[in-house]
Short mmCIF file of C-alpha atoms and ligand atoms in Angstrom, two decimals:
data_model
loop_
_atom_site.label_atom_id
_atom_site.label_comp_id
_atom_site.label_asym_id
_atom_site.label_seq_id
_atom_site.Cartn_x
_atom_site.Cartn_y
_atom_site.Cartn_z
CA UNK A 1258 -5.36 9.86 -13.78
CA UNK A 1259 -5.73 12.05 -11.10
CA UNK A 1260 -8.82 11.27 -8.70
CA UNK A 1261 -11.04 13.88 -10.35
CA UNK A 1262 -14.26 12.36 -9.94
CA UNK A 1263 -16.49 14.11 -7.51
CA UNK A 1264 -17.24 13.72 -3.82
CA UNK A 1265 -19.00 10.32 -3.23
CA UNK A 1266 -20.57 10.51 0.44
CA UNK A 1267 -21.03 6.66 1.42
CA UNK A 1268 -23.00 5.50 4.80
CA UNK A 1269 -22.89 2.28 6.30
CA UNK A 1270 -25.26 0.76 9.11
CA UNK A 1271 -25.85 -2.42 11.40
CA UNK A 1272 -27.10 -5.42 9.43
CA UNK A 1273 -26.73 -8.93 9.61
CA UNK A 1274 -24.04 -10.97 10.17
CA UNK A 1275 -21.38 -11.04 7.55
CA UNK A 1276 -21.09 -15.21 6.09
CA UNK A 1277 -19.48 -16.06 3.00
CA UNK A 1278 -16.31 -17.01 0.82
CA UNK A 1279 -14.84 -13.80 -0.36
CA UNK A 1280 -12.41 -12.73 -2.55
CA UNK A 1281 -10.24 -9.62 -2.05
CA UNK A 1282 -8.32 -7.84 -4.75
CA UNK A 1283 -4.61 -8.67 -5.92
CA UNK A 1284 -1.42 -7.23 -3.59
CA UNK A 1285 -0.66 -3.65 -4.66
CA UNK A 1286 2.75 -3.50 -4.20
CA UNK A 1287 3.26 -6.58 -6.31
CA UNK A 1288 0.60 -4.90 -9.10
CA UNK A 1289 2.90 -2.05 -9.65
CA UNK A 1290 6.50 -4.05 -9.46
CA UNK A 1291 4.94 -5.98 -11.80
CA UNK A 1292 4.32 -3.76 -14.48
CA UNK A 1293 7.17 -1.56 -13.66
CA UNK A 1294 9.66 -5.05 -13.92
CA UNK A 1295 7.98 -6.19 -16.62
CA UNK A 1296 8.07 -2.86 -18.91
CA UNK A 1297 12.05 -2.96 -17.89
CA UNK A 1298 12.44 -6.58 -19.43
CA UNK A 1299 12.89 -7.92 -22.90
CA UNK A 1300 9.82 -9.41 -23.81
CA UNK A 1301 6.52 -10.27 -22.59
CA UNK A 1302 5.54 -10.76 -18.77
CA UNK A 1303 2.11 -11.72 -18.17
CA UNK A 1304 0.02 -10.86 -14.96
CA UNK A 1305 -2.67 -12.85 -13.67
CA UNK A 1306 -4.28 -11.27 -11.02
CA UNK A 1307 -3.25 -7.54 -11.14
CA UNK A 1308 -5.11 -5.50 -9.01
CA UNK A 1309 -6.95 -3.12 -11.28
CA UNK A 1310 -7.47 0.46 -9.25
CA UNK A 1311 -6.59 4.13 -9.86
CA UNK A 1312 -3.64 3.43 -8.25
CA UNK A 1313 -2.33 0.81 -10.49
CA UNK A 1314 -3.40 2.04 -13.53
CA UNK A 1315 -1.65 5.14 -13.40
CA UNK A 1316 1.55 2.72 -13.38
CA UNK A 1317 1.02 1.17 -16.29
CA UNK A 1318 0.21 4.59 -18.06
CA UNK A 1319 3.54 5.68 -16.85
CA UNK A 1320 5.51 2.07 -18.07
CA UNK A 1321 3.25 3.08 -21.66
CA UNK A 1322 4.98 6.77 -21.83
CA UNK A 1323 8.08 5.09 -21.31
CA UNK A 1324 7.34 2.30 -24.20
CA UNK A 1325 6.07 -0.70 -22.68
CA UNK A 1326 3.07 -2.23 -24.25
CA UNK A 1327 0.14 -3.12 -21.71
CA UNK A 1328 -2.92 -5.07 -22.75
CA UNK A 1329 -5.62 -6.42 -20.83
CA UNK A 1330 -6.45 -9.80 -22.34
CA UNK A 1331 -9.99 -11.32 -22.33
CA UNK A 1332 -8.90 -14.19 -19.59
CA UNK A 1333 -8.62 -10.97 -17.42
CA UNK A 1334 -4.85 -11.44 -17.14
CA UNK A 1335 -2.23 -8.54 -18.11
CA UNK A 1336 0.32 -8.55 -20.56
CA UNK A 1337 3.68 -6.50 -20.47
CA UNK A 1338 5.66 -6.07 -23.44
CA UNK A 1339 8.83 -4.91 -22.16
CA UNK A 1340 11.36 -2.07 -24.00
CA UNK A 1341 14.63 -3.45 -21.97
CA UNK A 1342 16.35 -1.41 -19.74
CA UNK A 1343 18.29 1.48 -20.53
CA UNK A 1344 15.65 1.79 -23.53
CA UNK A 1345 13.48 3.88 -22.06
CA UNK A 1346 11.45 6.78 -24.53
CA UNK A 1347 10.60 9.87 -23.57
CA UNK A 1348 7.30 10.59 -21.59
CA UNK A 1349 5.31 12.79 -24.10
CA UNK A 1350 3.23 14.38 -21.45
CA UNK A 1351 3.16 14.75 -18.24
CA UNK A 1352 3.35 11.46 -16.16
CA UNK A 1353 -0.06 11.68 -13.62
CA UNK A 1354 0.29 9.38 -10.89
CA UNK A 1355 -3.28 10.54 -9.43
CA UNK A 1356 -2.78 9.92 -5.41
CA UNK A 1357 -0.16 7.10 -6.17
CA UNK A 1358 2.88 7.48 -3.73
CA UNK A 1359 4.07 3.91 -4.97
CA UNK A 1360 3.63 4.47 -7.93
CA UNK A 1361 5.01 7.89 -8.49
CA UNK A 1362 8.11 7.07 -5.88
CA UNK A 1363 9.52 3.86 -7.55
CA UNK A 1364 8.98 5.32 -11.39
CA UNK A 1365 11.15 8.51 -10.38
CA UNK A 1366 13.50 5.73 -9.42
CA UNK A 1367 13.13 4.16 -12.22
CA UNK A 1368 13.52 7.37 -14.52
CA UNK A 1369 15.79 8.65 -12.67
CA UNK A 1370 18.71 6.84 -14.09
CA UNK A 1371 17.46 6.75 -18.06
CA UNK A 1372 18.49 9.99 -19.82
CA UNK A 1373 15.06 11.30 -20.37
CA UNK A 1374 13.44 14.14 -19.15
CA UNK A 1375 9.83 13.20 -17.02
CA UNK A 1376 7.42 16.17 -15.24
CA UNK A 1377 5.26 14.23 -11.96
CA UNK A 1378 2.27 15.43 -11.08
CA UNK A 1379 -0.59 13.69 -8.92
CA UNK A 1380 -3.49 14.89 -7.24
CA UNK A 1381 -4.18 17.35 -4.08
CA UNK A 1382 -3.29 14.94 -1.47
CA UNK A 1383 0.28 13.10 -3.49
CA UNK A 1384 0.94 16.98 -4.36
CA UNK A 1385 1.43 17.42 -0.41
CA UNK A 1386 3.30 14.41 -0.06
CA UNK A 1387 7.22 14.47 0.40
CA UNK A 1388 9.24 13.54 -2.38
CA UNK A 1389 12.67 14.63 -1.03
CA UNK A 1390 12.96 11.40 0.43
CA UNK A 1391 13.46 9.93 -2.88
CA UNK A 1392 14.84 12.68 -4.52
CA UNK A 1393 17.77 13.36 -2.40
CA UNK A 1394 19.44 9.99 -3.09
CA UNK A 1395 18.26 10.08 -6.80
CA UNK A 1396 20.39 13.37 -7.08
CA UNK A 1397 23.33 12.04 -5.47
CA UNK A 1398 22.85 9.60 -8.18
CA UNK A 1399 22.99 12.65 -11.16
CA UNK A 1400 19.65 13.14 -11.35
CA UNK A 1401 18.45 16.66 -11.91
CA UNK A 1402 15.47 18.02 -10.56
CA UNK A 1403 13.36 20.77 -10.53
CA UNK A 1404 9.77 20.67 -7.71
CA UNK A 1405 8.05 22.36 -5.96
CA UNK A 1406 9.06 23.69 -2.50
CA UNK A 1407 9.42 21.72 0.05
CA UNK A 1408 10.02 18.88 -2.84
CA UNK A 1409 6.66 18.47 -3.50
CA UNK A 1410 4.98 17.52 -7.34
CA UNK A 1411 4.99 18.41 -9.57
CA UNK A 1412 8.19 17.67 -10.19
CA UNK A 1413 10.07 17.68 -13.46
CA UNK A 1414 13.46 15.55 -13.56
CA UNK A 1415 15.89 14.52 -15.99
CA UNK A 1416 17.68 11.52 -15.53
CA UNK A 1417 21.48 11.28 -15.43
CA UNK A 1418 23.11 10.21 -18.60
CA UNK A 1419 25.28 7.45 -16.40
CA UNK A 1420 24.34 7.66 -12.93
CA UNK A 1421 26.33 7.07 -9.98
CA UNK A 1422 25.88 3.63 -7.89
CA UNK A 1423 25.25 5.10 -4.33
CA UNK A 1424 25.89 3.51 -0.94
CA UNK A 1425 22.60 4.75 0.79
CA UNK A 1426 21.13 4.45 4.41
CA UNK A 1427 17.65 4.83 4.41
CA UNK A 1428 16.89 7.26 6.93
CA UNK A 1429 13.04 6.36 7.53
CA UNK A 1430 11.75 2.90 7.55
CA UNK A 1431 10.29 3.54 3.74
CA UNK A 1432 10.17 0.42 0.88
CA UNK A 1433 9.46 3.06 -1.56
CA UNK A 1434 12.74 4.52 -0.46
CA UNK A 1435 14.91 1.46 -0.65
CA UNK A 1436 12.77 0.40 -3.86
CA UNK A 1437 13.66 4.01 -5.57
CA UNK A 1438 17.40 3.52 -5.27
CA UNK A 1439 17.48 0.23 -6.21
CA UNK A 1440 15.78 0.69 -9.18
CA UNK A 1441 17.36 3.91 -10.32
CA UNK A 1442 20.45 1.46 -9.35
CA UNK A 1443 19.17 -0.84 -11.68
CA UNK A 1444 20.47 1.28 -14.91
CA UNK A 1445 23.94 2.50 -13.17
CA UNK A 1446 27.43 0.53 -13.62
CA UNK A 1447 28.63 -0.92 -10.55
CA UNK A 1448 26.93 -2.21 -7.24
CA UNK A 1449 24.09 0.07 -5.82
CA UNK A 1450 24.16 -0.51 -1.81
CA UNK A 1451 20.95 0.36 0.27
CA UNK A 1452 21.63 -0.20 4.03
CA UNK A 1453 18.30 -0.19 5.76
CA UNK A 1454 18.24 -0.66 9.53
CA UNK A 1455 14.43 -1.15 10.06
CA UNK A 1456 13.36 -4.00 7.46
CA UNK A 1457 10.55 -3.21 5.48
CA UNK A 1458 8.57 -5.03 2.58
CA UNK A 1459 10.98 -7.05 0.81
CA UNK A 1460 9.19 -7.33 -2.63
CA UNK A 1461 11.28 -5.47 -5.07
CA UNK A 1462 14.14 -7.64 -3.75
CA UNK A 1463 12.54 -10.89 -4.54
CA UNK A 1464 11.28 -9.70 -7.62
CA UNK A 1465 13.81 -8.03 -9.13
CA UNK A 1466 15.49 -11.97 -8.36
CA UNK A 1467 12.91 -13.33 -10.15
CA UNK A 1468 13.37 -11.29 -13.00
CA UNK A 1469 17.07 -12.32 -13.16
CA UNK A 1470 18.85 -9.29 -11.68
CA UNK A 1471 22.05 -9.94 -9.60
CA UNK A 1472 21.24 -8.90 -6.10
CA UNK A 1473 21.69 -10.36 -2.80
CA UNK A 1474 20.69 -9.26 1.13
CA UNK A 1475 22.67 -10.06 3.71
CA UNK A 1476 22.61 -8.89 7.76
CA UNK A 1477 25.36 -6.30 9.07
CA UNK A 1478 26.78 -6.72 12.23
CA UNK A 1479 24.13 -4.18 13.63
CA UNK A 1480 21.91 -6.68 12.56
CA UNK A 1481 21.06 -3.87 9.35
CA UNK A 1482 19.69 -5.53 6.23
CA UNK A 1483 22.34 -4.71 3.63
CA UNK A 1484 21.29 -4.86 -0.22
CA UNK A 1485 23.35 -4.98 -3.21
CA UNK A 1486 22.65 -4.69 -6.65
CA UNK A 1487 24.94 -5.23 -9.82
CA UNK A 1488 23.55 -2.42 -12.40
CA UNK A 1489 22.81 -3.10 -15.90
CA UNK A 1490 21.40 -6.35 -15.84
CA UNK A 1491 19.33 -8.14 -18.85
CA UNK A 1492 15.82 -8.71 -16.87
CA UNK A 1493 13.86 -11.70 -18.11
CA UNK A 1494 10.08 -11.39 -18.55
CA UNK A 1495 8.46 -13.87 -15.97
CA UNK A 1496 4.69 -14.98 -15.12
CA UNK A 1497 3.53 -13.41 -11.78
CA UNK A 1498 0.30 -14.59 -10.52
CA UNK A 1499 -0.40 -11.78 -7.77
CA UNK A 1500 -2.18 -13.05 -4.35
CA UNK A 1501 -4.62 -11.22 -2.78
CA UNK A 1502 -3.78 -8.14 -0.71
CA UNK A 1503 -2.91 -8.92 3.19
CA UNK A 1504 -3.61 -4.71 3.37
CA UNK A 1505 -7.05 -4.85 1.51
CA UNK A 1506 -7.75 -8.67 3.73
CA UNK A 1507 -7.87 -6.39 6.76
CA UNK A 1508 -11.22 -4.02 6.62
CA UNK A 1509 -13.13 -7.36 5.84
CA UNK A 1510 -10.93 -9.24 8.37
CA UNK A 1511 -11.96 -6.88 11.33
CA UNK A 1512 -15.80 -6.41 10.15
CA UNK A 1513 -15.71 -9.81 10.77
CA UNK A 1514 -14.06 -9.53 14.60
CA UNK A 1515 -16.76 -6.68 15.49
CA UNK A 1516 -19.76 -7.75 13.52
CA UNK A 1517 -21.64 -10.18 15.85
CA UNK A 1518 -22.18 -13.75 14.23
CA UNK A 1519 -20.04 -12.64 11.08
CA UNK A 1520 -17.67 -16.07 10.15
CA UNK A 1521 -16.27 -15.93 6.51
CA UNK A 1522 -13.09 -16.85 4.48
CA UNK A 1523 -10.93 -14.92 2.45
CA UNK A 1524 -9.22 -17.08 0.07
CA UNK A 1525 -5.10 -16.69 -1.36
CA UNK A 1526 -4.01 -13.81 0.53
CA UNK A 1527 -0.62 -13.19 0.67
CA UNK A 1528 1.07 -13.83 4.35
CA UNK A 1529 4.54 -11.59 3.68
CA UNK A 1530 6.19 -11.33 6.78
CA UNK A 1531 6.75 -7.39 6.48
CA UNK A 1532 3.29 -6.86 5.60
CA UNK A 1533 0.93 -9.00 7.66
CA UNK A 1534 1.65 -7.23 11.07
CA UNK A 1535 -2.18 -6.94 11.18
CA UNK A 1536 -2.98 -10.06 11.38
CA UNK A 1537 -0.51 -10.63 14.14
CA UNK A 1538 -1.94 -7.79 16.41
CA UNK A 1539 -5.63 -9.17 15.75
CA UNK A 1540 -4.62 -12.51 17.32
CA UNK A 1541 -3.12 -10.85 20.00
CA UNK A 1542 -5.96 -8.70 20.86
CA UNK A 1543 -7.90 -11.92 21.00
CA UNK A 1544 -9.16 -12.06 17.42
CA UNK A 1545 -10.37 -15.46 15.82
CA UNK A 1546 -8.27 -16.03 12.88
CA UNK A 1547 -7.45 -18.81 11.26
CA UNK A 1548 -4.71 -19.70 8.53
CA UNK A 1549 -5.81 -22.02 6.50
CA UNK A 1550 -4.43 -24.11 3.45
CA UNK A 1551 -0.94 -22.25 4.05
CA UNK A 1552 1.21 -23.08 0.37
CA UNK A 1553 3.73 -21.48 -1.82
CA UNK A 1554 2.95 -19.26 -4.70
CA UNK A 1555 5.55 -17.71 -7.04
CA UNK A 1556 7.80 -17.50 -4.20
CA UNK A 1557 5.54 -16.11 -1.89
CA UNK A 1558 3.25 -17.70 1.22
CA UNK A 1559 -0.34 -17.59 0.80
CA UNK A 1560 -3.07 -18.51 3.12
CA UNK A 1561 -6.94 -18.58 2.90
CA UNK A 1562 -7.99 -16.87 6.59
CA UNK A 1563 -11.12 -17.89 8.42
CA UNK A 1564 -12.24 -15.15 10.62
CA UNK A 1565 -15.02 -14.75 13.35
CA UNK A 1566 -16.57 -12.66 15.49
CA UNK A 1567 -14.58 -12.10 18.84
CA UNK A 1568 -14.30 -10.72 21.86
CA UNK A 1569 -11.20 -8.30 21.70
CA UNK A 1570 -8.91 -6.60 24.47
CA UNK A 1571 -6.84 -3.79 24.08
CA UNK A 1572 -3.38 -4.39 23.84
CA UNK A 1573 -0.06 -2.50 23.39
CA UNK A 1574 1.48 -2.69 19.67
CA UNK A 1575 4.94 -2.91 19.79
CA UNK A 1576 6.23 0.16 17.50
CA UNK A 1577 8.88 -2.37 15.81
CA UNK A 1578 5.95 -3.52 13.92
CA UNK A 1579 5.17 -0.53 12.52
CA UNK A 1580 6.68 -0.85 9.10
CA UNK A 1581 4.96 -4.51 8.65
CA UNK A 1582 1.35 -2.48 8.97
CA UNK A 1583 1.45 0.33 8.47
CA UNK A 1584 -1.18 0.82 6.37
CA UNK A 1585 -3.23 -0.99 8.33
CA UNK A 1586 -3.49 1.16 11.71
CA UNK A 1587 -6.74 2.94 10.85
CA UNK A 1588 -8.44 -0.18 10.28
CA UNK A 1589 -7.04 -1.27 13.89
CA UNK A 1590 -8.20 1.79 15.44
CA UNK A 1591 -11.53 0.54 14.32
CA UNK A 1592 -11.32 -2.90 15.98
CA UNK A 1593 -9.83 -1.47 19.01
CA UNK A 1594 -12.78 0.82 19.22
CA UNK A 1595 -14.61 -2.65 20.11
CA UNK A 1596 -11.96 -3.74 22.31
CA UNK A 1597 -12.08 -4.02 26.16
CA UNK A 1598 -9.59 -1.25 27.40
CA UNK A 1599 -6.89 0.52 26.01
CA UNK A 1600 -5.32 -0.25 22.66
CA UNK A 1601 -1.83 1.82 22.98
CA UNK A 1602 0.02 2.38 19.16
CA UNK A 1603 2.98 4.00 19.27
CA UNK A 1604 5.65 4.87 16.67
CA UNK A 1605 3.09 5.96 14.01
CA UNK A 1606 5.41 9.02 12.53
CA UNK A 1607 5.10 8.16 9.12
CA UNK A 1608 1.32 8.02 9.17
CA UNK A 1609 1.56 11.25 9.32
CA UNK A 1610 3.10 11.24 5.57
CA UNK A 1611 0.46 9.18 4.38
CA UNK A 1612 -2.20 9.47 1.58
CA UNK A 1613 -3.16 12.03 4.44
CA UNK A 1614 -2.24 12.76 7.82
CA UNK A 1615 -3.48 9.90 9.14
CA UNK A 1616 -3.10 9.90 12.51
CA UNK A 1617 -5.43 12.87 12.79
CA UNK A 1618 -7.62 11.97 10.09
CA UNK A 1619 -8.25 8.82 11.94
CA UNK A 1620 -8.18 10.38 15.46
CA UNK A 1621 -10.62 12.83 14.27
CA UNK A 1622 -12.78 10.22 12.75
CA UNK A 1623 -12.93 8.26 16.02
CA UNK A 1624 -14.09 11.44 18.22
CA UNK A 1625 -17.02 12.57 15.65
CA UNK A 1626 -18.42 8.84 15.95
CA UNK A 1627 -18.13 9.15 20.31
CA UNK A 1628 -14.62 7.03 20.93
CA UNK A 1629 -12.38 8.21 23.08
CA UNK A 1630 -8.84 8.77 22.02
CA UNK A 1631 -5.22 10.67 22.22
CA UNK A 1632 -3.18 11.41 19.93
CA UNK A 1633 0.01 12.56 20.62
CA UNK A 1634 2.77 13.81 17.46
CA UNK A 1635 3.54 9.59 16.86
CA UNK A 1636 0.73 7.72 19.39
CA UNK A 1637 -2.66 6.56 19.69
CA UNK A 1638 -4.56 5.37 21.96
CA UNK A 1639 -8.02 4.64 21.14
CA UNK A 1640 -10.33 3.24 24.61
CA UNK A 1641 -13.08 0.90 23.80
CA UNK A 1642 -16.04 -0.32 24.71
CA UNK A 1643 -17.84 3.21 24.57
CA UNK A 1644 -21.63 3.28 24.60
CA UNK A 1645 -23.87 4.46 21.46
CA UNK A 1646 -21.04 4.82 18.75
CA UNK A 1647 -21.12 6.11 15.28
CA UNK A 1648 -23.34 8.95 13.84
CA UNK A 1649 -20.58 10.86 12.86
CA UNK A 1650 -19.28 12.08 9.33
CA UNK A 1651 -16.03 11.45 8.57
CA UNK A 1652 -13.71 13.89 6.87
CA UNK A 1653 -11.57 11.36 4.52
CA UNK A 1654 -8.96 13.77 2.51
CA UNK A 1655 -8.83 11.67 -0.59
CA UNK A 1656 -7.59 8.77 1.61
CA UNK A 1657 -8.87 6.06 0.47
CA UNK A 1658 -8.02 3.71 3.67
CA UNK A 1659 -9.73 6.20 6.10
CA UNK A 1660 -12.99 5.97 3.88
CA UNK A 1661 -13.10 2.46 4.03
CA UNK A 1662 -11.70 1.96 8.14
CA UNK A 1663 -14.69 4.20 8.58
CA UNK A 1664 -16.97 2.66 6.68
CA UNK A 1665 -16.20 -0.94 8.94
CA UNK A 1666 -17.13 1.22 11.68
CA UNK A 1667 -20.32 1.69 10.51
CA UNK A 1668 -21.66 -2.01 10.25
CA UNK A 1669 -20.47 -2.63 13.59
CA UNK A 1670 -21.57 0.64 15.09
CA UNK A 1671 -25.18 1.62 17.06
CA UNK A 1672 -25.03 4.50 14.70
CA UNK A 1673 -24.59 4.65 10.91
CA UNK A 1674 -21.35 6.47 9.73
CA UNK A 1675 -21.18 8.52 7.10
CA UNK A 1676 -17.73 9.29 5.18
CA UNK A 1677 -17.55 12.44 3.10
CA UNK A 1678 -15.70 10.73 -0.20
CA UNK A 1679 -16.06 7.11 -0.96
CA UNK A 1680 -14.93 7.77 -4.39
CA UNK A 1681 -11.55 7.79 -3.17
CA UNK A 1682 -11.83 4.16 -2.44
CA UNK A 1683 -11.22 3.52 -6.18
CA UNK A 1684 -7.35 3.99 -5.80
CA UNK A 1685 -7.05 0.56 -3.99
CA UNK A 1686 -10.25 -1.28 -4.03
CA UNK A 1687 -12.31 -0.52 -6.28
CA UNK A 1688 -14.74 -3.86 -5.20
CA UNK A 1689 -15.34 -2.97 -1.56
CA UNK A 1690 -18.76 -1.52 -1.62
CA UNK A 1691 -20.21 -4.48 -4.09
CA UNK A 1692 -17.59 -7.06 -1.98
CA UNK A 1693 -19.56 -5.82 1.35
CA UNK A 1694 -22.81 -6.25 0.13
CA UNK A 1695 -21.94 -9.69 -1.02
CA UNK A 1696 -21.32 -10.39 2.57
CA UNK A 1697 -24.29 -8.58 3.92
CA UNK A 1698 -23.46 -5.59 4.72
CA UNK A 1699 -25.01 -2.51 4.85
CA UNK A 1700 -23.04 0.02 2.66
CA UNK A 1701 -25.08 2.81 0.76
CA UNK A 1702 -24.42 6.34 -1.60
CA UNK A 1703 -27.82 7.29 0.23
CA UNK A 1704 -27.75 7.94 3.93
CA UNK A 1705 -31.63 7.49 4.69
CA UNK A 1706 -31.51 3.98 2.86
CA UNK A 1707 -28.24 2.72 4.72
CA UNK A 1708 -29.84 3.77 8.36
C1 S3P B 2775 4.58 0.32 -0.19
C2 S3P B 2775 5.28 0.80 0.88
C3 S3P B 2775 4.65 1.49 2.03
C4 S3P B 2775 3.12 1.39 2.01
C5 S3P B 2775 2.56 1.53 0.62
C6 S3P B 2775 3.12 0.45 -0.29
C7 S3P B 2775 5.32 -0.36 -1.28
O1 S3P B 2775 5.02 2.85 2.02
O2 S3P B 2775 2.57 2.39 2.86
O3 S3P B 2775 1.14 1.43 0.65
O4 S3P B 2775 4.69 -1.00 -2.14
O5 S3P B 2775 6.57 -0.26 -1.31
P1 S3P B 2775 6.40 3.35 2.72
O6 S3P B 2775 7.44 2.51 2.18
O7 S3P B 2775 6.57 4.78 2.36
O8 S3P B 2775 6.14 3.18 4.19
#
């Protein structure tokens, strides 16, 4: 599955006001933990909601190597017919993950404690990525592996035949991290422990709950989140009905800030504490957002959001609150282009281990299109309010966020923007272009039409 198709140059322009109800795609963490749970339980999990991109799907290719049976039904919803853990088969092939760092990082957990032998490979950009992060503790674990320098893919492993429970301190604030040990912990004996001193998105500890497993988080005296799991549980299929995507809420949610007149809702997105950092900032910097309807779903808050066009300043974002978005700073370099002042982000090191190197890939973006900014090795600060923006083309490095922050920039810009590869966009949301429209934007494969 990797992203093979070619080069896609999309431009967007000014147009009207964006009005509407919208919808945005399902959560994409939760997509993958579901299929990934549900292929490790006995019987059959069903998934309303799943979000269906490149990203995803190349999961539940990998859970079908392994065994599991996935089927789209015709209500749209998923079904997972789980193998059980422990049961895994043997991947035939190789197992693409395409540009899937989820995806790829929480199956080698996952693999990496079933006695079967598994070769990784993704595309150009997940082939740069680093993998030692999870590899290292999956080897203290008695996994063997063989990758490319540097631990890059591909990567072939072979799971231990009885792997080790670990006590492990995640060095970086990473959920794929902590999610890789637990689940290779899943299939050891004993209690897997993952300390993690910076708390990051919490969902394969709630899920794996949900799906019966024995684990429990409590707070070291440090004030560390400290997680332990009891290996070699029986995991019970469940129902997961996946809420939209707080990361995929927040190109539409700051078109809406910068696009004069635009007022819209976006209905059932998840609020998760770790991830919704975004949304936080936005307010802060002045933004009009609303939550709406707040309720419970399947354990989780959800919210419909009411956004409107506002009058931003630029603010400082505290670096703590890094790991709750970090996805999203591209998209908030975008808004704080429109801001009054200086919008200061610091502790952005792992953007640089991204889908690309973000921080450059968006600092670059910004200059080409006139806004002022400096990057530093893990800062940016982006100064609004600059006169005759856009124009530019931006490079995107099969990232899909930085083709679609870009692309925001563009409707709100006095210049259309042009981004080199809006194919890309598949891996996450594959609706955005049609989604934009829908809303009145101006988003177009043909750069004359779009201006
Ligand atoms: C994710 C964790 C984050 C995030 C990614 C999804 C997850 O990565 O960037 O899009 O589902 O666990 P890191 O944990 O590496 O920061």
């Amino acid at each position: 599955m990797s992203h093979s198709s070619a080069p896609v140059p999309l431009t967007s322009a000014a147009g009207s006001p964006l009005k509407g109800t919208i919808r945005v795609p399902g959560d994409k963490s939760i997509s993958h933990r579901s299929l990934m749970f549900g292929a490790l339980a006995v019987g059959r999990t069903t998934v309303q909601g799943l979000l269906e991109s490149e990203d995803v799907l190349a999961t539940a290719d990998a859970m079908r190597a392994v065994g599991a049976k996935i089927e789209k039904q015709d209500d749209g919803s998923y079904t997972v017919d789980g193998i059980g853990l422990g049961s895994l088969l043997e991947p035939e092939g190789v197992v693409d993950f395409g540009n899937a760092g989820t995806g790829v990082r929480l199956t080698m957990g996952i693999f990496g404690s079933h006695n079967i032998a598994a070769t990784f490979v993704g595309d150009a950009s997940l082939s740069k990525r680093p993998m030692g992060r999870v590899l290292d503790p999956l080897r203290e674990m008695g996994t063997n592996v063989i990758a490319r320098d540097g631990d890059r893919l591909p990567a072939s492993i072979r799971g231990a035949e009885q792997a080790l429970p670990i006590t492990y301190r995640v060095p970086m604030p990473s959920a794929q991290v902590k999610s890789a040990v637990l689940l290779a912990g899943l299939n050891a004996p004993g209690v897997t422990t993952v300390i993690e001193p910076i708390a990051t998105r919490d969902h394969t500890e709630k899920m794996l709950k949900g799906f019966g497993a024995d684990i429990s988080v409590s707070l070291n005296e440090a004030g560390e989140r400290v997680i332990k799991l009891t290996g070699q549980p029986e995991l019970k299929p469940q129902d997961i009905d996946v809420p939209a995507d707080p990361s995929s809420a927040a190109f539409p949610i700051v078109a809406a800030l910068i696009v004069p007149g635009s007022d819209f809702t976006i209905e059932n997105v998840l609020l998760h504490e770790q991830s919704t950092g975004i949304i936080t900032t936005l307010i802060e910097m002045g933004g009009d957002i609303e939550l709406l309807n707040k309720r419970s779903a399947g354990g989780e808050e959800v919210a419909d959001i009411r956004v409107k066009h506002s009058t931003l300043k630029g603010i400082t974002v505290p670096a703590k609150r890094a790991p709750s978005m970090i996805d999203e700073y591209p998209v908030l370099a975008i808004a704080a282009a429109f801001a009054e002042g200086d919008t200061f982000m610091p502790g952005l090191e792992e953007l640089r281990v991204k889908e690309s190197d973000r921080l450059a890939a968006v600092a670059r973006g910004l200059e080409v299109n006139g806004i002022p900014c400096i990057e530093t090795e893990d800062t940016l600060t982006v100064t609004g309010g600059a006169a005759d923006i856009g124009g530019g083309t931006v490079v995107t490095h099969l990232d899909h966020r930085i083709a679609m922050s870009f692309l925001i920039l563009g409707i709100a810009a006095h210049k259309p923007v042009t981004v080199d590869d809006g194919a890309v966009i598949a891996t996450s949301f594959p609706t955005f272009t049609s989604l934009f429209e829908k809303l009145g934007a101006k988003i177009s494969a043909n750069s004359s039409e779009a201006a």
